[in-house]
CSV table of N, CA, C and O in Angstrom, one decimal:
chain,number,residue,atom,x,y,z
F,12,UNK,N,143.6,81.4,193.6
F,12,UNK,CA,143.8,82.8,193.8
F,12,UNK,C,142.5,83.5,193.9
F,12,UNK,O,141.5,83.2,193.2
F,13,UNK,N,142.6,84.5,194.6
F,13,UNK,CA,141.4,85.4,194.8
F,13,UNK,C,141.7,87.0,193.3
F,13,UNK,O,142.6,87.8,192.9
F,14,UNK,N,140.1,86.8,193.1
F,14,UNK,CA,140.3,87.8,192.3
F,14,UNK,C,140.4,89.2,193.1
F,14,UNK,O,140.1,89.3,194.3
F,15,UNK,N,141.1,90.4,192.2
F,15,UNK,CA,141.2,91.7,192.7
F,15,UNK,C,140.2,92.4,192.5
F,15,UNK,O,139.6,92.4,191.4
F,16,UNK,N,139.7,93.2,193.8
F,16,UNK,CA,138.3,93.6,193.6
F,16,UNK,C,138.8,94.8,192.4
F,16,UNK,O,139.9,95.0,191.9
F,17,UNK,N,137.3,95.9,192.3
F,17,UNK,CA,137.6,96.9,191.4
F,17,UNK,C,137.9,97.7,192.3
F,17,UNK,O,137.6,97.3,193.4
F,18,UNK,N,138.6,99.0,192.1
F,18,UNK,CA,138.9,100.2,192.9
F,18,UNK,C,137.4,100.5,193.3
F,18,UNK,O,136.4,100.4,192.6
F,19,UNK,N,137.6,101.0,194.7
F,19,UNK,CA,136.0,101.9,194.5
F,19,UNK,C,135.8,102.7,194.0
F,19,UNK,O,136.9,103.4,193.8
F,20,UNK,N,134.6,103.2,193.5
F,20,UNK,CA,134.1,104.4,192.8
F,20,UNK,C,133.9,105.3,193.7
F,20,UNK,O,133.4,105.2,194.8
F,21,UNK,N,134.4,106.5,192.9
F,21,UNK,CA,134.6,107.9,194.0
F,21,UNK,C,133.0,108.5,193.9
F,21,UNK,O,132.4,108.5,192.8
F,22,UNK,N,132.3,109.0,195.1
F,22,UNK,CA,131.1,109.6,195.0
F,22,UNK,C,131.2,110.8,194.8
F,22,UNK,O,132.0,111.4,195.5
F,23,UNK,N,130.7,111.4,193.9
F,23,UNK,CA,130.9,113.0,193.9
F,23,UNK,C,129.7,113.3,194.7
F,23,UNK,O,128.6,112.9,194.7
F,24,UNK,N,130.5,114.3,195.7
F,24,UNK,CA,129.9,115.2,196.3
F,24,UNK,C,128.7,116.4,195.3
F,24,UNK,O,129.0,117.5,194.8
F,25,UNK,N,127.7,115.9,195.2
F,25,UNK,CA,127.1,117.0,194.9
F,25,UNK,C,126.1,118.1,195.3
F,25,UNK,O,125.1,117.5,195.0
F,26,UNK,N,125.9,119.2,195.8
F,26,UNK,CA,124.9,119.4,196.3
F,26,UNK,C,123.5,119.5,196.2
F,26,UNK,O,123.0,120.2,195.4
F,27,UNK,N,122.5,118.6,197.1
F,27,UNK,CA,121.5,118.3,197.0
F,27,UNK,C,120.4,119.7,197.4
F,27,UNK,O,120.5,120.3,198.4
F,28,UNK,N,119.5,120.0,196.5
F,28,UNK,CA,118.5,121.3,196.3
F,28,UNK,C,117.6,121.2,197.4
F,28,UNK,O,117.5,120.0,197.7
F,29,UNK,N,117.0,121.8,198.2
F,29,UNK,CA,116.5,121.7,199.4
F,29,UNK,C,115.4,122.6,198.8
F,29,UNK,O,115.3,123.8,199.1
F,30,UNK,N,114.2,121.6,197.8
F,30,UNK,CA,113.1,122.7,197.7
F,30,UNK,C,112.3,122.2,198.4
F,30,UNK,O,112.6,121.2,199.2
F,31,UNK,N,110.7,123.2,198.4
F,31,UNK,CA,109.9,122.8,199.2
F,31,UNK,C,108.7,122.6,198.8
F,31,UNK,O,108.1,123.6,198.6
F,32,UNK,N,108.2,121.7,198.5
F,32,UNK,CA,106.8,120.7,197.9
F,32,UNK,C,106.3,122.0,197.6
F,32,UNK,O,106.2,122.8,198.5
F,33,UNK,N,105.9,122.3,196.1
F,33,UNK,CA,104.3,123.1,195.7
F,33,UNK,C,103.4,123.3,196.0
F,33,UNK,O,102.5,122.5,195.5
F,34,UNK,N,102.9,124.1,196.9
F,34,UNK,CA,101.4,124.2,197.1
F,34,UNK,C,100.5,123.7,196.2
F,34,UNK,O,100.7,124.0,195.0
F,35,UNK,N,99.5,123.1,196.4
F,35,UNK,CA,98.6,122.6,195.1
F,35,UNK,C,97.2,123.7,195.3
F,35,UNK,O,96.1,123.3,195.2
F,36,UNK,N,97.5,124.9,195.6
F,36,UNK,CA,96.3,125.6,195.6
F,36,UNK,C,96.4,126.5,194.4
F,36,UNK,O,97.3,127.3,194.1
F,37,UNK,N,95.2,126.1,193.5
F,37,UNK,CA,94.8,127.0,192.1
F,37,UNK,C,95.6,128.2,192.1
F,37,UNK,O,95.9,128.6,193.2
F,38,UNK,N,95.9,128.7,191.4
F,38,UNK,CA,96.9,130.1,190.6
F,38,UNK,C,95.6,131.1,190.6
F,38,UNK,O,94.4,130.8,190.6
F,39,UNK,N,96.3,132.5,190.7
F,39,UNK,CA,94.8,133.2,190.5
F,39,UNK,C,94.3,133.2,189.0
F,39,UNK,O,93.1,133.5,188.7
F,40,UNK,N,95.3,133.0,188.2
F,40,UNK,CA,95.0,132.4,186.8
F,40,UNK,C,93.8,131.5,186.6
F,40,UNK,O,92.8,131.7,185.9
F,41,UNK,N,94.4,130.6,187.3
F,41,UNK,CA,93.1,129.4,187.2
F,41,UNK,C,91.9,129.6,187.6
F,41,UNK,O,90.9,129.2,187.0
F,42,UNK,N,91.9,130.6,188.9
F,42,UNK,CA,90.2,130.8,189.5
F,42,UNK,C,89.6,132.0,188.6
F,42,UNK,O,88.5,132.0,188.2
F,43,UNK,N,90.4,132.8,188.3
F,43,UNK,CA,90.1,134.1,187.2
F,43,UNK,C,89.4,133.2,186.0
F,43,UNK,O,88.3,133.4,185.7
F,44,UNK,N,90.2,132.2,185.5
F,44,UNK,CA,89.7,131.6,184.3
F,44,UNK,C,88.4,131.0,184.7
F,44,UNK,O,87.7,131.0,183.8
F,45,UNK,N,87.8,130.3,185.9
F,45,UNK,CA,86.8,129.4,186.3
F,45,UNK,C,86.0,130.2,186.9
F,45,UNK,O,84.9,129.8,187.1
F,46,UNK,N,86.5,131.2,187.1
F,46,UNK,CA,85.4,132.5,187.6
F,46,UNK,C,84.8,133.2,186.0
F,46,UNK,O,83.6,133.2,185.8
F,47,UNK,N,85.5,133.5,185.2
F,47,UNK,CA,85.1,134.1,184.2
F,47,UNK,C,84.4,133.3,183.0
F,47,UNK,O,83.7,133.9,182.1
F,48,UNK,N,84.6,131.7,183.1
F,48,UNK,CA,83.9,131.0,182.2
F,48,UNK,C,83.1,130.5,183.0
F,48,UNK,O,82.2,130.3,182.2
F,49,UNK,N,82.5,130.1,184.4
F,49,UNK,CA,81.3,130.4,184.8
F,49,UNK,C,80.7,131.4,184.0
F,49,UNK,O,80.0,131.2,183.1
F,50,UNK,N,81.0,132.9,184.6
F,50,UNK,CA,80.1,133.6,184.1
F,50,UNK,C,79.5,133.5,182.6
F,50,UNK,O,78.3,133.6,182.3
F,51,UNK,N,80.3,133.4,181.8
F,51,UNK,CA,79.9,133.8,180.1
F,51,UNK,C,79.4,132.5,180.1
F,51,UNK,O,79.3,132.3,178.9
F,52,UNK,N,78.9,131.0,180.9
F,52,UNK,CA,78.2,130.1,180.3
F,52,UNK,C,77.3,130.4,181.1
F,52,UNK,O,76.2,130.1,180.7
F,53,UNK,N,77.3,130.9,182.3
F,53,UNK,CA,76.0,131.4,182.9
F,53,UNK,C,74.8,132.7,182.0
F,53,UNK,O,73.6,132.8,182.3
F,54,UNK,N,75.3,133.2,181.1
F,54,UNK,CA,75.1,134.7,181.0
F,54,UNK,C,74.2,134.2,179.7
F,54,UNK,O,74.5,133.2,179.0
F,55,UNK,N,72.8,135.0,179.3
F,55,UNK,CA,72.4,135.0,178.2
F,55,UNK,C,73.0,135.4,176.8
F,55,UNK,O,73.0,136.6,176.7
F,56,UNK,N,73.3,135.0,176.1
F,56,UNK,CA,74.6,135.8,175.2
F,56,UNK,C,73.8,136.3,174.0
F,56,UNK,O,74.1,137.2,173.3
F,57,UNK,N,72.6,135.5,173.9
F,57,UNK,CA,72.2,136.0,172.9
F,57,UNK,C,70.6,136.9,172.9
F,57,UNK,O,69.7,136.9,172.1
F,58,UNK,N,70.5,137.6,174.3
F,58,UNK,CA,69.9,138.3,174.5
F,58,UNK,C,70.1,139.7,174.3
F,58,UNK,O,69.1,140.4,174.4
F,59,UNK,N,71.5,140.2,174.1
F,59,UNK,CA,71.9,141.2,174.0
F,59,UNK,C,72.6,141.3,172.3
F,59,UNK,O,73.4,140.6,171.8
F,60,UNK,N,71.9,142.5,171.5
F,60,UNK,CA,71.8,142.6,170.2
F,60,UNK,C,73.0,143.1,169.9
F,60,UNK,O,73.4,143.3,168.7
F,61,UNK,N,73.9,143.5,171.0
F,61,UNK,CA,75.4,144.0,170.4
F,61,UNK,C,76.1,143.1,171.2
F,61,UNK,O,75.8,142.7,172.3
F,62,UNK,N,77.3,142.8,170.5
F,62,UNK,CA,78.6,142.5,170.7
F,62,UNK,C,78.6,142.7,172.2
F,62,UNK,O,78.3,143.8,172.6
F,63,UNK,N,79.1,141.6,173.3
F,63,UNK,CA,79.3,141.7,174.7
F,63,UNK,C,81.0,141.7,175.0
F,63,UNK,O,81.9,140.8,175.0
F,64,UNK,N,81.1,142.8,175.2
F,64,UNK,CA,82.5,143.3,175.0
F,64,UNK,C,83.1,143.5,176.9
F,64,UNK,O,82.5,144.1,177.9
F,65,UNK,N,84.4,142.7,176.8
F,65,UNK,CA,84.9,142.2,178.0
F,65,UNK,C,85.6,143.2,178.6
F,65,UNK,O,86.7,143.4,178.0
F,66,UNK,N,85.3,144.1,179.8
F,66,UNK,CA,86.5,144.5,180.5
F,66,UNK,C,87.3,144.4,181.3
F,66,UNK,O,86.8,144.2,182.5
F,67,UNK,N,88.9,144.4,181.0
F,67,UNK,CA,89.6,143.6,181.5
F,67,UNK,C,90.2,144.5,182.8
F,67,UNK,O,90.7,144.1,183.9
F,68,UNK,N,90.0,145.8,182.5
F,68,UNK,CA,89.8,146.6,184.1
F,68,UNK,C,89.0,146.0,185.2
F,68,UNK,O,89.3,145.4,186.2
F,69,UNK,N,87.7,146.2,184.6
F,69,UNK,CA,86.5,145.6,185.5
F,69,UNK,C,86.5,145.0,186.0
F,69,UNK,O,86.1,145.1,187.2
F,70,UNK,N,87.0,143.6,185.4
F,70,UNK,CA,87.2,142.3,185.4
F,70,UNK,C,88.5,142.2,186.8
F,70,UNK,O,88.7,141.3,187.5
F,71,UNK,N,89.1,143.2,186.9
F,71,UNK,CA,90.3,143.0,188.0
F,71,UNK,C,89.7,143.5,189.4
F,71,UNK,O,89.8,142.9,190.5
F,72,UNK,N,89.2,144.3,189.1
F,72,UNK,CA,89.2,144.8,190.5
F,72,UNK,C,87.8,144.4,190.7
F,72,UNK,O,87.3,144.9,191.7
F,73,UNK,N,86.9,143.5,189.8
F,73,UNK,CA,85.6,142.7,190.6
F,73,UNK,C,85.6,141.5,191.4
F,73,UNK,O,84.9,141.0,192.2
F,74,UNK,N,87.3,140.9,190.5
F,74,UNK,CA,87.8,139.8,191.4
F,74,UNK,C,89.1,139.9,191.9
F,74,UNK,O,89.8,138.9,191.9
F,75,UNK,N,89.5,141.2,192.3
F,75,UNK,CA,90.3,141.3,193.0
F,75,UNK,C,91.7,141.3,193.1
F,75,UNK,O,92.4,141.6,194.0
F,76,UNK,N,92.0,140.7,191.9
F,76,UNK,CA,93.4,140.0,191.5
F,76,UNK,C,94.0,141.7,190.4
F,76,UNK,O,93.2,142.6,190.2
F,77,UNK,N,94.9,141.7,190.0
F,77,UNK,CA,96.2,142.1,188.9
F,77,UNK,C,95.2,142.0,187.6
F,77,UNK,O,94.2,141.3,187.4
F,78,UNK,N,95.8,142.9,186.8
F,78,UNK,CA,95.0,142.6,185.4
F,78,UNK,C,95.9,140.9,184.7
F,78,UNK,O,95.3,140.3,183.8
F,79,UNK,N,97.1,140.6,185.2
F,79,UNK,CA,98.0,140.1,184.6
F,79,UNK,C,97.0,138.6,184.4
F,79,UNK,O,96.6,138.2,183.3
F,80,UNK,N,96.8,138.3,185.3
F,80,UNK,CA,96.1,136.9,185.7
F,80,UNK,C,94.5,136.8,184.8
F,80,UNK,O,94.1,135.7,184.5
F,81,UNK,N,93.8,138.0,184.4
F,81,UNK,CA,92.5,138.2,183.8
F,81,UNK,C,93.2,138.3,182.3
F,81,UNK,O,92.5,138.0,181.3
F,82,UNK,N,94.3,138.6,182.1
F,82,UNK,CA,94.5,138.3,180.5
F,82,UNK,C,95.2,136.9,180.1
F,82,UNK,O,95.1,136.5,178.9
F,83,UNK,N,95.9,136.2,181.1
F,83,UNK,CA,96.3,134.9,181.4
F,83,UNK,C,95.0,134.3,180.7
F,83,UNK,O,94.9,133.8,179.6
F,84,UNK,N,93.7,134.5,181.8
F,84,UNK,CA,92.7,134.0,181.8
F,84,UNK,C,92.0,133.7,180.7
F,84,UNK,O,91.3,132.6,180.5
F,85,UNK,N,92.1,134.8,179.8
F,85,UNK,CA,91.8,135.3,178.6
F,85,UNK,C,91.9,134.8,177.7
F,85,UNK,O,91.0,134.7,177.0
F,86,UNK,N,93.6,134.2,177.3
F,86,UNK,CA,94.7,133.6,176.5
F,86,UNK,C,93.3,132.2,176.6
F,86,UNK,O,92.7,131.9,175.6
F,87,UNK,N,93.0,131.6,177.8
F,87,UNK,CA,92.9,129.9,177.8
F,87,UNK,C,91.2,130.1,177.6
F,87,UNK,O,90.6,129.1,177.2
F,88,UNK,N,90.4,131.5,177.8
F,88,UNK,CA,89.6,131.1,177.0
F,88,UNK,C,89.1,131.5,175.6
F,88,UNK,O,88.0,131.3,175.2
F,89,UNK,N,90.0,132.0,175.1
F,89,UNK,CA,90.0,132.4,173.6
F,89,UNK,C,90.7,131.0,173.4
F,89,UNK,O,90.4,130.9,172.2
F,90,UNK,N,91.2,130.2,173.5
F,90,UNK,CA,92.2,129.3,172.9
F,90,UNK,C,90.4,128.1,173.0
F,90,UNK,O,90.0,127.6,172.0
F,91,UNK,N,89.9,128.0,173.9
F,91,UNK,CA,89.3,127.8,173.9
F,91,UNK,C,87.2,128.2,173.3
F,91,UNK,O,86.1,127.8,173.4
F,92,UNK,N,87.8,128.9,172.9
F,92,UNK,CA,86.6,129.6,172.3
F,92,UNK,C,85.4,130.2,172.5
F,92,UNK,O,84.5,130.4,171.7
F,93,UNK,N,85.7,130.5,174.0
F,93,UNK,CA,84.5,131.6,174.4
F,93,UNK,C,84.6,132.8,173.9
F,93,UNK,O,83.7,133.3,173.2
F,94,UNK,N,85.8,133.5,174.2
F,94,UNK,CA,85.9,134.9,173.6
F,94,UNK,C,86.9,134.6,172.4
F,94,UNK,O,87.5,133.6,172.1
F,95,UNK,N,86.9,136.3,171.6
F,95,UNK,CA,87.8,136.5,170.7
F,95,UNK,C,88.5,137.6,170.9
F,95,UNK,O,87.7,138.4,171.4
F,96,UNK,N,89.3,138.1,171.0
F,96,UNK,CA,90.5,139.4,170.8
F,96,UNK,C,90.2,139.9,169.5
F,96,UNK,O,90.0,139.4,168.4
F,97,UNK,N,90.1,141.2,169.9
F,97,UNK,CA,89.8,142.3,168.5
F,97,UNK,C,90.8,143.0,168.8
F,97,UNK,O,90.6,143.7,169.8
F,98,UNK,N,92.2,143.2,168.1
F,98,UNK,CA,93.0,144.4,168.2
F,98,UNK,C,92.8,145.3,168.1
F,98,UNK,O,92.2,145.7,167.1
F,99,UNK,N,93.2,146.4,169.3
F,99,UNK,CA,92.8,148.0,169.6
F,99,UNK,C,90.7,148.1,169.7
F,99,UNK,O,89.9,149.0,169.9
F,100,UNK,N,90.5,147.0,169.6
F,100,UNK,CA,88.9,146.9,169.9
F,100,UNK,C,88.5,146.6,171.4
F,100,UNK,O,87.9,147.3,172.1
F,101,UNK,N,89.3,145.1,171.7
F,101,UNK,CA,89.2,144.5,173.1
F,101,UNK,C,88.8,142.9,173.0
F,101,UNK,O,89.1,142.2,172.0
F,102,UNK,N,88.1,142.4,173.9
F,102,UNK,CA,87.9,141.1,173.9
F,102,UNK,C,86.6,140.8,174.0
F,102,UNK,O,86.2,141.1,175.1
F,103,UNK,N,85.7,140.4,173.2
F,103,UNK,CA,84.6,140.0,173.0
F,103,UNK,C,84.1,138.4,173.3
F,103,UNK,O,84.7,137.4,173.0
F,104,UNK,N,82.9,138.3,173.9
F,104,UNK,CA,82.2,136.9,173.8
F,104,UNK,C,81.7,136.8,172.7
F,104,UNK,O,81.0,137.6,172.2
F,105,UNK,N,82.1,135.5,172.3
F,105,UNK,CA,82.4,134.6,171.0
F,105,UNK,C,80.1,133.9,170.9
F,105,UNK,O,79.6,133.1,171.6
F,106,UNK,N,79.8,134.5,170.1
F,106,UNK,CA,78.4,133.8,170.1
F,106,UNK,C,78.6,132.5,169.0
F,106,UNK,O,79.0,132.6,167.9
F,107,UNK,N,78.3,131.3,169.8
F,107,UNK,CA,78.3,130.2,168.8
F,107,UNK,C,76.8,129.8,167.7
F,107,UNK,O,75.6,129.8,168.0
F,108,UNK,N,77.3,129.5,166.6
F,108,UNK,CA,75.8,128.8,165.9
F,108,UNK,C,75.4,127.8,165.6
F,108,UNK,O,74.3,127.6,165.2
């Protein structure tokens, strides 16, 4: 005797997402951050006797972008330890010893 096959298995219809591959070009996040940590490892830091205090206006419309992306920027290099955030002060470059 022949065995009984199994019933087939029903396929669900599901609808397949029709995205479209990510650009792999930098965020303006990223060039704002590699633009601005250039500068502060380019920059003498400890030639200037006061506190080198960051403006994040300046900082937008010298590179062109949204302030959004220059505080983005901000976030990864304070986490990283170039600058510091002073509440109601602003953002300062972090002098190391």
């Amino acid at each position: 005797m022949s065995e009984a096959s199994p019933p087939p298995v029903e396929k669900l219809d599901r609808p397949i997402l029709d995205v479209p591959r990510l650009d792999a070009q930098p965020s303006y996040r990223d060039r704002a951050y590699a633009a601005l940590k250039r500068a502060i490892t380019a920059m003498d830091i400890y030639d200037h006797p006061e506190e080198i205090r960051l403006d994040e206006r300046r900082l937008s419309e010298g590179l062109g972008v949204s302030r959004t992306p220059i505080r983005e920027a901000m976030t990864l290099l304070e986490q990283e330890g170039f600058v510091r955030t002073r509440p109601r002060r602003g953002i300062f470059v972090v002098r190391k010893s």
